[in-house]
C-alpha cells in the first residue's frame, strides 16, 4: 500500500468537493481530491445538472421550432436521432469533466481516483484502480453528495423502471412514461421525454407540483405542462408496481398527505377507489438521500442527524474537529451552488478565518419551460413566519420583450417588508427566469429596497425590466400596468 500525506483531503469531487479543493490550492494549501470517477465533476456534471440541461436545451429548441409555424416559419416535424442526441449530451459531460480535471492539474491538486474509507480523524484508505493508498491528512472535507431515494413500494428490479441516472441515459423514447414525483427532476426529465414524443403522466403525492415554490409561480408552469403532459395526478400515491409482458402496471390510490380523508390521514381511508394503468416505462424521482454512510465514518466523531445529513456548525465543521462536511451530504437545499459556496466557507474556516455560511438567499431554479426561479423568502415562508410583508407582482404580458419572443406566460414577484420596502424574496416564472433570478439574489444580499430597484435603469427591451417594474408596482407607479397603491 502506498503512503501519502496532505494538508487537506477532500472526499468527493462534485461541485462542493472540487470547489473546496481548488480554493484551498489557490490559498496555498497542499490538497488531495478523491473520487471514484475518472475526473472531478460529481453527480452534477456526470449525471445531474449538466446532462439534464443539455437535453432540456434540445427540448426547448424543438418546442420553438414547432411553435414557429405561428410566426410564419415552418420546419416540419423534428426528426430525432437518439444516438446523436446521446452523443451530444455525452460530449458536453466529457468536455466539462475533462476541463475540470485539467484545471485541477494546473492548480497542482492531486486527484486520486478510488473509493475512500475513513480510518480515524486524520487518515483514510483509498482503493484505487492503480493500487491502494493510505492518506494521512491534517483536515478533511467530506463532500460525498447524495443518491436517488428508493421507495420500498416502488422497488422492482426491471429495466423499465428508471431513476434520474438511467433516465438521463435516454434508453429510448417510450410510448408512455409515468413520472413518480412532481419535483425538480420529475418535471425537468418529464419535459425532455414529452418533447421527444413520449406520452408523459406525472403522479405527485402532495396537493401541488413543486411543493417548495409559491403557488402563483407554479400555476404559470402548470398551465403549460397540462398541454405538454398527458396527465398530472395530484394528491395521489403509487401503491404498487408490477411487471407485465408489455410494461409496468401501476396501481394508484387517491389521497396524499395534504388530503383530508387520504390514506395518510388517520381520520379516514382513501377518498376514492384505487385505479391502475400500464406504462412502457416509469421514472422515479421522489427526492434524494445524503451519502452519509461513508465507509469508516464510525472511526471518527462525525455525527449524522435523523434525516441522514452530517451534522455541522456554521463553518461546516463536524463534531470531529479535523473533519468538515459540505454539499448535499451536509443538508438542504441539495443544490450545486449551495455546495460550492459552503466549500469556500469550510476552506476559510480551516485556514482560521472567521467565515460562516449565512446566506440571506439561495436561488432555486427549475429548468422547465417556462422556468421557475425563486430566491430569499417565498411568500408562503414569509407568511408562515408571520412577517409583515407586501407582495408586488408584475405580469409578463405587460412587458415588450416577452411579447417580442411570444412568451407572455410569465410572472415576476417581489416579497417586500411592508414598512421599509426591503426586498426579502423574489420569484419569477417565465422563459429564462433562471438567468434573471441572479439580480434578485444580489438585491437581497445587498439589502436593496424597492426604491433602489425602481431607480436602477434596466435595459429595454429585456425581461429584466420586469424586476424594475415589480418594484414600481410596490409604489403603485408601474409604467406598464395600472395598479394604483391602495391607501
Ligand atoms: P455530488 O455532486 O453528489 O458529488 C459527490 C461525489 O462523491 C460523487 O462523485 C461520488 O462518486 C463521490 N463519493 C461519494 N462517496 C465516495 C467515497 N466513499 N469514495 C470516493 N468518492 C465518493 N443542482 C443544481 O444546483 N442545479 C441543477 O440544475 C441541478 N440539476 C440536477 C439534475 C439531476 C438529474 C440531479 C440528480 C441533481 C441535480 N442537481 C442540480 C443537484 C446537484 O447535482 C447536487 O446538489 C450537487 O451535485 C451536490 O454536489 P456535492 O458536491 O455535494 O456532491
Ligand atoms: P424533489 O424533492 O424536488 O421532488 C420530489 C417530489 O416527489 C416531491 O414533490 C414529493 O412530494 C414527491 N413524492 C415523494 N414521494 C412520493 C411518492 N411516493 N409518490 C408520489 N410523489 C412523491 O426531488 P427530486 O425531483 O427527486 O430531486 C432531488 C433534488 O435534486 C431536488 O430536491 C434538488 O435539490 C435537486 N435537483 C435540482 C435541480 C435544479 O436545481 N434544477 C434539478 C434536479 C434536481
mmCIF file of N, CA, C and O in Angstrom, residues 41-91:
data_model
loop_
_atom_site.group_PDB
_atom_site.id
_atom_site.type_symbol
_atom_site.label_atom_id
_atom_site.label_comp_id
_atom_site.label_asym_id
_atom_site.label_seq_id
_atom_site.Cartn_x
_atom_site.Cartn_y
_atom_site.Cartn_z
ATOM 1 N N UNK A 41 -16.188 16.257 -10.909
ATOM 2 C CA UNK A 41 -17.467 16.621 -11.553
ATOM 3 C C UNK A 41 -18.666 16.204 -10.698
ATOM 4 O O UNK A 41 -19.640 16.929 -10.590
ATOM 5 N N UNK A 42 -18.581 15.003 -10.093
ATOM 6 C CA UNK A 42 -19.655 14.554 -9.206
ATOM 7 C C UNK A 42 -20.958 14.330 -9.941
ATOM 8 O O UNK A 42 -21.014 14.260 -11.176
ATOM 9 N N UNK A 43 -22.025 14.225 -9.156
ATOM 10 C CA UNK A 43 -23.358 13.995 -9.720
ATOM 11 C C UNK A 43 -23.706 15.121 -10.693
ATOM 12 O O UNK A 43 -24.222 14.896 -11.781
ATOM 13 N N UNK A 44 -23.410 16.335 -10.296
ATOM 14 C CA UNK A 44 -23.846 17.496 -11.082
ATOM 15 C C UNK A 44 -23.351 17.419 -12.524
ATOM 16 O O UNK A 44 -24.125 17.560 -13.471
ATOM 17 N N UNK A 45 -22.056 17.159 -12.706
ATOM 18 C CA UNK A 45 -21.511 17.179 -14.065
ATOM 19 C C UNK A 45 -21.740 15.857 -14.808
ATOM 20 O O UNK A 45 -21.945 15.845 -16.013
ATOM 21 N N UNK A 46 -21.683 14.732 -14.069
ATOM 22 C CA UNK A 46 -21.802 13.426 -14.750
ATOM 23 C C UNK A 46 -23.245 13.000 -14.973
ATOM 24 O O UNK A 46 -23.578 12.435 -16.001
ATOM 25 N N UNK A 47 -24.115 13.193 -13.952
ATOM 26 C CA UNK A 47 -25.469 12.620 -14.076
ATOM 27 C C UNK A 47 -26.530 13.496 -13.411
ATOM 28 O O UNK A 47 -27.477 13.008 -12.830
ATOM 29 N N UNK A 48 -26.338 14.811 -13.479
ATOM 30 C CA UNK A 48 -27.295 15.716 -12.840
ATOM 31 C C UNK A 48 -27.492 16.975 -13.656
ATOM 32 O O UNK A 48 -27.964 16.937 -14.797
ATOM 33 N N UNK A 49 -27.094 18.101 -13.062
ATOM 34 C CA UNK A 49 -27.335 19.432 -13.647
ATOM 35 C C UNK A 49 -26.977 19.494 -15.139
ATOM 36 O O UNK A 49 -27.775 19.958 -15.955
ATOM 37 N N UNK A 50 -25.768 19.046 -15.472
ATOM 38 C CA UNK A 50 -25.234 19.308 -16.812
ATOM 39 C C UNK A 50 -25.892 18.460 -17.905
ATOM 40 O O UNK A 50 -26.438 19.020 -18.867
ATOM 41 N N UNK A 51 -25.920 17.113 -17.779
ATOM 42 C CA UNK A 51 -26.594 16.368 -18.853
ATOM 43 C C UNK A 51 -28.079 16.717 -18.968
ATOM 44 O O UNK A 51 -28.623 16.774 -20.077
ATOM 45 N N UNK A 52 -28.730 16.996 -17.819
ATOM 46 C CA UNK A 52 -30.166 17.317 -17.906
ATOM 47 C C UNK A 52 -30.377 18.646 -18.634
ATOM 48 O O UNK A 52 -31.307 18.789 -19.417
ATOM 49 N N UNK A 53 -29.484 19.600 -18.395
ATOM 50 C CA UNK A 53 -29.666 20.905 -19.058
ATOM 51 C C UNK A 53 -29.340 20.833 -20.544
ATOM 52 O O UNK A 53 -29.919 21.555 -21.352
ATOM 53 N N UNK A 54 -28.394 19.948 -20.926
ATOM 54 C CA UNK A 54 -28.113 19.766 -22.361
ATOM 55 C C UNK A 54 -29.372 19.236 -23.049
ATOM 56 O O UNK A 54 -29.764 19.719 -24.114
ATOM 57 N N UNK A 55 -30.029 18.256 -22.411
ATOM 58 C CA UNK A 55 -31.242 17.686 -23.018
ATOM 59 C C UNK A 55 -32.386 18.700 -23.020
ATOM 60 O O UNK A 55 -33.165 18.783 -23.972
ATOM 61 N N UNK A 56 -32.480 19.479 -21.949
ATOM 62 C CA UNK A 56 -33.558 20.480 -21.882
ATOM 63 C C UNK A 56 -33.348 21.579 -22.937
ATOM 64 O O UNK A 56 -34.311 22.128 -23.469
ATOM 65 N N UNK A 57 -32.093 21.873 -23.245
ATOM 66 C CA UNK A 57 -31.832 22.865 -24.293
ATOM 67 C C UNK A 57 -32.368 22.350 -25.631
ATOM 68 O O UNK A 57 -33.054 23.072 -26.362
ATOM 69 N N UNK A 58 -32.098 21.070 -25.907
ATOM 70 C CA UNK A 58 -32.577 20.489 -27.164
ATOM 71 C C UNK A 58 -34.113 20.493 -27.193
ATOM 72 O O UNK A 58 -34.735 20.830 -28.202
ATOM 73 N N UNK A 59 -34.714 20.156 -26.039
ATOM 74 C CA UNK A 59 -36.188 20.148 -25.967
ATOM 75 C C UNK A 59 -36.737 21.541 -26.252
ATOM 76 O O UNK A 59 -37.734 21.698 -26.962
ATOM 77 N N UNK A 60 -36.069 22.554 -25.750
ATOM 78 C CA UNK A 60 -36.562 23.925 -25.948
ATOM 79 C C UNK A 60 -36.470 24.317 -27.427
ATOM 80 O O UNK A 60 -37.384 24.938 -27.970
ATOM 81 N N UNK A 61 -35.363 23.928 -28.060
ATOM 82 C CA UNK A 61 -35.219 24.239 -29.486
ATOM 83 C C UNK A 61 -36.322 23.538 -30.287
ATOM 84 O O UNK A 61 -36.945 24.127 -31.174
ATOM 85 N N UNK A 62 -36.592 22.263 -29.942
ATOM 86 C CA UNK A 62 -37.642 21.519 -30.651
ATOM 87 C C UNK A 62 -38.995 22.195 -30.473
ATOM 88 O O UNK A 62 -39.784 22.327 -31.405
ATOM 89 N N UNK A 63 -39.235 22.630 -29.247
ATOM 90 C CA UNK A 63 -40.517 23.261 -28.947
ATOM 91 C C UNK A 63 -40.671 24.573 -29.724
ATOM 92 O O UNK A 63 -41.723 24.859 -30.288
ATOM 93 N N UNK A 64 -39.586 25.347 -29.777
ATOM 94 C CA UNK A 64 -39.657 26.619 -30.501
ATOM 95 C C UNK A 64 -39.827 26.373 -31.991
ATOM 96 O O UNK A 64 -40.569 27.095 -32.666
ATOM 97 N N UNK A 65 -39.136 25.337 -32.508
ATOM 98 C CA UNK A 65 -39.254 25.036 -33.937
ATOM 99 C C UNK A 65 -40.706 24.671 -34.276
ATOM 100 O O UNK A 65 -41.251 25.104 -35.290
ATOM 101 N N UNK A 66 -41.330 23.890 -33.377
ATOM 102 C CA UNK A 66 -42.727 23.509 -33.603
ATOM 103 C C UNK A 66 -43.613 24.752 -33.586
ATOM 104 O O UNK A 66 -44.518 24.912 -34.406
ATOM 105 N N UNK A 67 -43.320 25.632 -32.647
ATOM 106 C CA UNK A 67 -44.165 26.802 -32.446
ATOM 107 C C UNK A 67 -43.975 27.844 -33.550
ATOM 108 O O UNK A 67 -44.840 28.698 -33.774
ATOM 109 N N UNK A 68 -42.839 27.755 -34.273
ATOM 110 C CA UNK A 68 -42.501 28.797 -35.248
ATOM 111 C C UNK A 68 -43.530 28.926 -36.360
ATOM 112 O O UNK A 68 -43.635 29.985 -36.998
ATOM 113 N N UNK A 69 -44.315 27.870 -36.592
ATOM 114 C CA UNK A 69 -45.321 27.970 -37.661
ATOM 115 C C UNK A 69 -46.299 29.109 -37.358
ATOM 116 O O UNK A 69 -46.822 29.744 -38.267
ATOM 117 N N UNK A 70 -46.469 29.400 -36.045
ATOM 118 C CA UNK A 70 -47.362 30.517 -35.672
ATOM 119 C C UNK A 70 -46.769 31.858 -36.088
ATOM 120 O O UNK A 70 -47.483 32.855 -36.167
ATOM 121 N N UNK A 71 -45.477 31.889 -36.374
ATOM 122 C CA UNK A 71 -44.832 33.139 -36.805
ATOM 123 C C UNK A 71 -44.577 33.134 -38.318
ATOM 124 O O UNK A 71 -43.857 33.979 -38.844
ATOM 125 N N UNK A 72 -45.111 32.116 -38.971
ATOM 126 C CA UNK A 72 -44.979 32.070 -40.421
ATOM 127 C C UNK A 72 -43.745 31.343 -40.904
ATOM 128 O O UNK A 72 -43.342 31.477 -42.055
ATOM 129 N N UNK A 73 -43.102 30.574 -40.010
ATOM 130 C CA UNK A 73 -41.904 29.822 -40.411
ATOM 131 C C UNK A 73 -42.130 28.354 -40.059
ATOM 132 O O UNK A 73 -42.353 28.032 -38.894
ATOM 133 N N UNK A 74 -42.085 27.465 -41.060
ATOM 134 C CA UNK A 74 -42.332 26.054 -40.757
ATOM 135 C C UNK A 74 -41.100 25.221 -41.064
ATOM 136 O O UNK A 74 -40.496 25.358 -42.115
ATOM 137 N N UNK A 75 -40.726 24.361 -40.090
ATOM 138 C CA UNK A 75 -39.575 23.476 -40.294
ATOM 139 C C UNK A 75 -40.021 22.037 -40.526
ATOM 140 O O UNK A 75 -39.205 21.183 -40.786
ATOM 141 N N UNK A 76 -41.274 21.741 -40.314
ATOM 142 C CA UNK A 76 -41.716 20.350 -40.359
ATOM 143 C C UNK A 76 -41.479 19.707 -39.004
ATOM 144 O O UNK A 76 -40.789 20.271 -38.154
ATOM 145 N N UNK A 77 -42.032 18.505 -38.830
ATOM 146 C CA UNK A 77 -41.915 17.821 -37.527
ATOM 147 C C UNK A 77 -40.458 17.409 -37.294
ATOM 148 O O UNK A 77 -39.809 16.844 -38.182
ATOM 149 N N UNK A 78 -39.874 17.714 -36.110
ATOM 150 C CA UNK A 78 -38.467 17.366 -35.884
ATOM 151 C C UNK A 78 -38.229 15.854 -35.942
ATOM 152 O O UNK A 78 -39.071 15.079 -35.489
ATOM 153 N N UNK A 79 -37.110 15.464 -36.529
ATOM 154 C CA UNK A 79 -36.722 14.040 -36.543
ATOM 155 C C UNK A 79 -35.616 13.879 -35.517
ATOM 156 O O UNK A 79 -34.642 14.625 -35.536
ATOM 157 N N UNK A 80 -35.784 12.920 -34.608
ATOM 158 C CA UNK A 80 -34.801 12.776 -33.523
ATOM 159 C C UNK A 80 -33.895 11.586 -33.806
ATOM 160 O O UNK A 80 -34.378 10.468 -33.997
ATOM 161 N N UNK A 81 -32.582 11.833 -33.838
ATOM 162 C CA UNK A 81 -31.596 10.755 -33.933
ATOM 163 C C UNK A 81 -31.058 10.551 -32.519
ATOM 164 O O UNK A 81 -30.219 11.318 -32.045
ATOM 165 N N UNK A 82 -31.604 9.517 -31.846
ATOM 166 C CA UNK A 82 -31.283 9.335 -30.414
ATOM 167 C C UNK A 82 -29.795 9.108 -30.167
ATOM 168 O O UNK A 82 -29.241 9.609 -29.188
ATOM 169 N N UNK A 83 -29.132 8.399 -31.093
ATOM 170 C CA UNK A 83 -27.693 8.151 -30.906
ATOM 171 C C UNK A 83 -26.927 9.463 -30.908
ATOM 172 O O UNK A 83 -26.031 9.684 -30.106
ATOM 173 N N UNK A 84 -27.301 10.342 -31.833
ATOM 174 C CA UNK A 84 -26.609 11.626 -31.946
ATOM 175 C C UNK A 84 -26.914 12.513 -30.738
ATOM 176 O O UNK A 84 -26.047 13.227 -30.237
ATOM 177 N N UNK A 85 -28.157 12.444 -30.283
ATOM 178 C CA UNK A 85 -28.554 13.241 -29.121
ATOM 179 C C UNK A 85 -27.770 12.784 -27.884
ATOM 180 O O UNK A 85 -27.228 13.602 -27.125
ATOM 181 N N UNK A 86 -27.678 11.438 -27.717
ATOM 182 C CA UNK A 86 -26.896 10.915 -26.575
ATOM 183 C C UNK A 86 -25.435 11.329 -26.711
ATOM 184 O O UNK A 86 -24.786 11.689 -25.732
ATOM 185 N N UNK A 87 -24.929 11.295 -27.934
ATOM 186 C CA UNK A 87 -23.514 11.643 -28.147
ATOM 187 C C UNK A 87 -23.284 13.126 -27.824
ATOM 188 O O UNK A 87 -22.251 13.490 -27.250
ATOM 189 N N UNK A 88 -24.243 13.975 -28.184
ATOM 190 C CA UNK A 88 -24.108 15.407 -27.857
ATOM 191 C C UNK A 88 -24.046 15.592 -26.345
ATOM 192 O O UNK A 88 -23.152 16.243 -25.806
ATOM 193 N N UNK A 89 -25.001 14.924 -25.655
ATOM 194 C CA UNK A 89 -25.045 15.041 -24.186
ATOM 195 C C UNK A 89 -23.732 14.540 -23.582
ATOM 196 O O UNK A 89 -23.159 15.181 -22.704
ATOM 197 N N UNK A 90 -23.240 13.413 -24.084
ATOM 198 C CA UNK A 90 -22.000 12.850 -23.542
ATOM 199 C C UNK A 90 -20.811 13.776 -23.815
ATOM 200 O O UNK A 90 -19.928 13.935 -22.973
ATOM 201 N N UNK A 91 -20.830 14.416 -24.977
ATOM 202 C CA UNK A 91 -19.702 15.306 -25.310
ATOM 203 C C UNK A 91 -19.682 16.511 -24.368
ATOM 204 O O UNK A 91 -18.618 16.992 -23.986
#
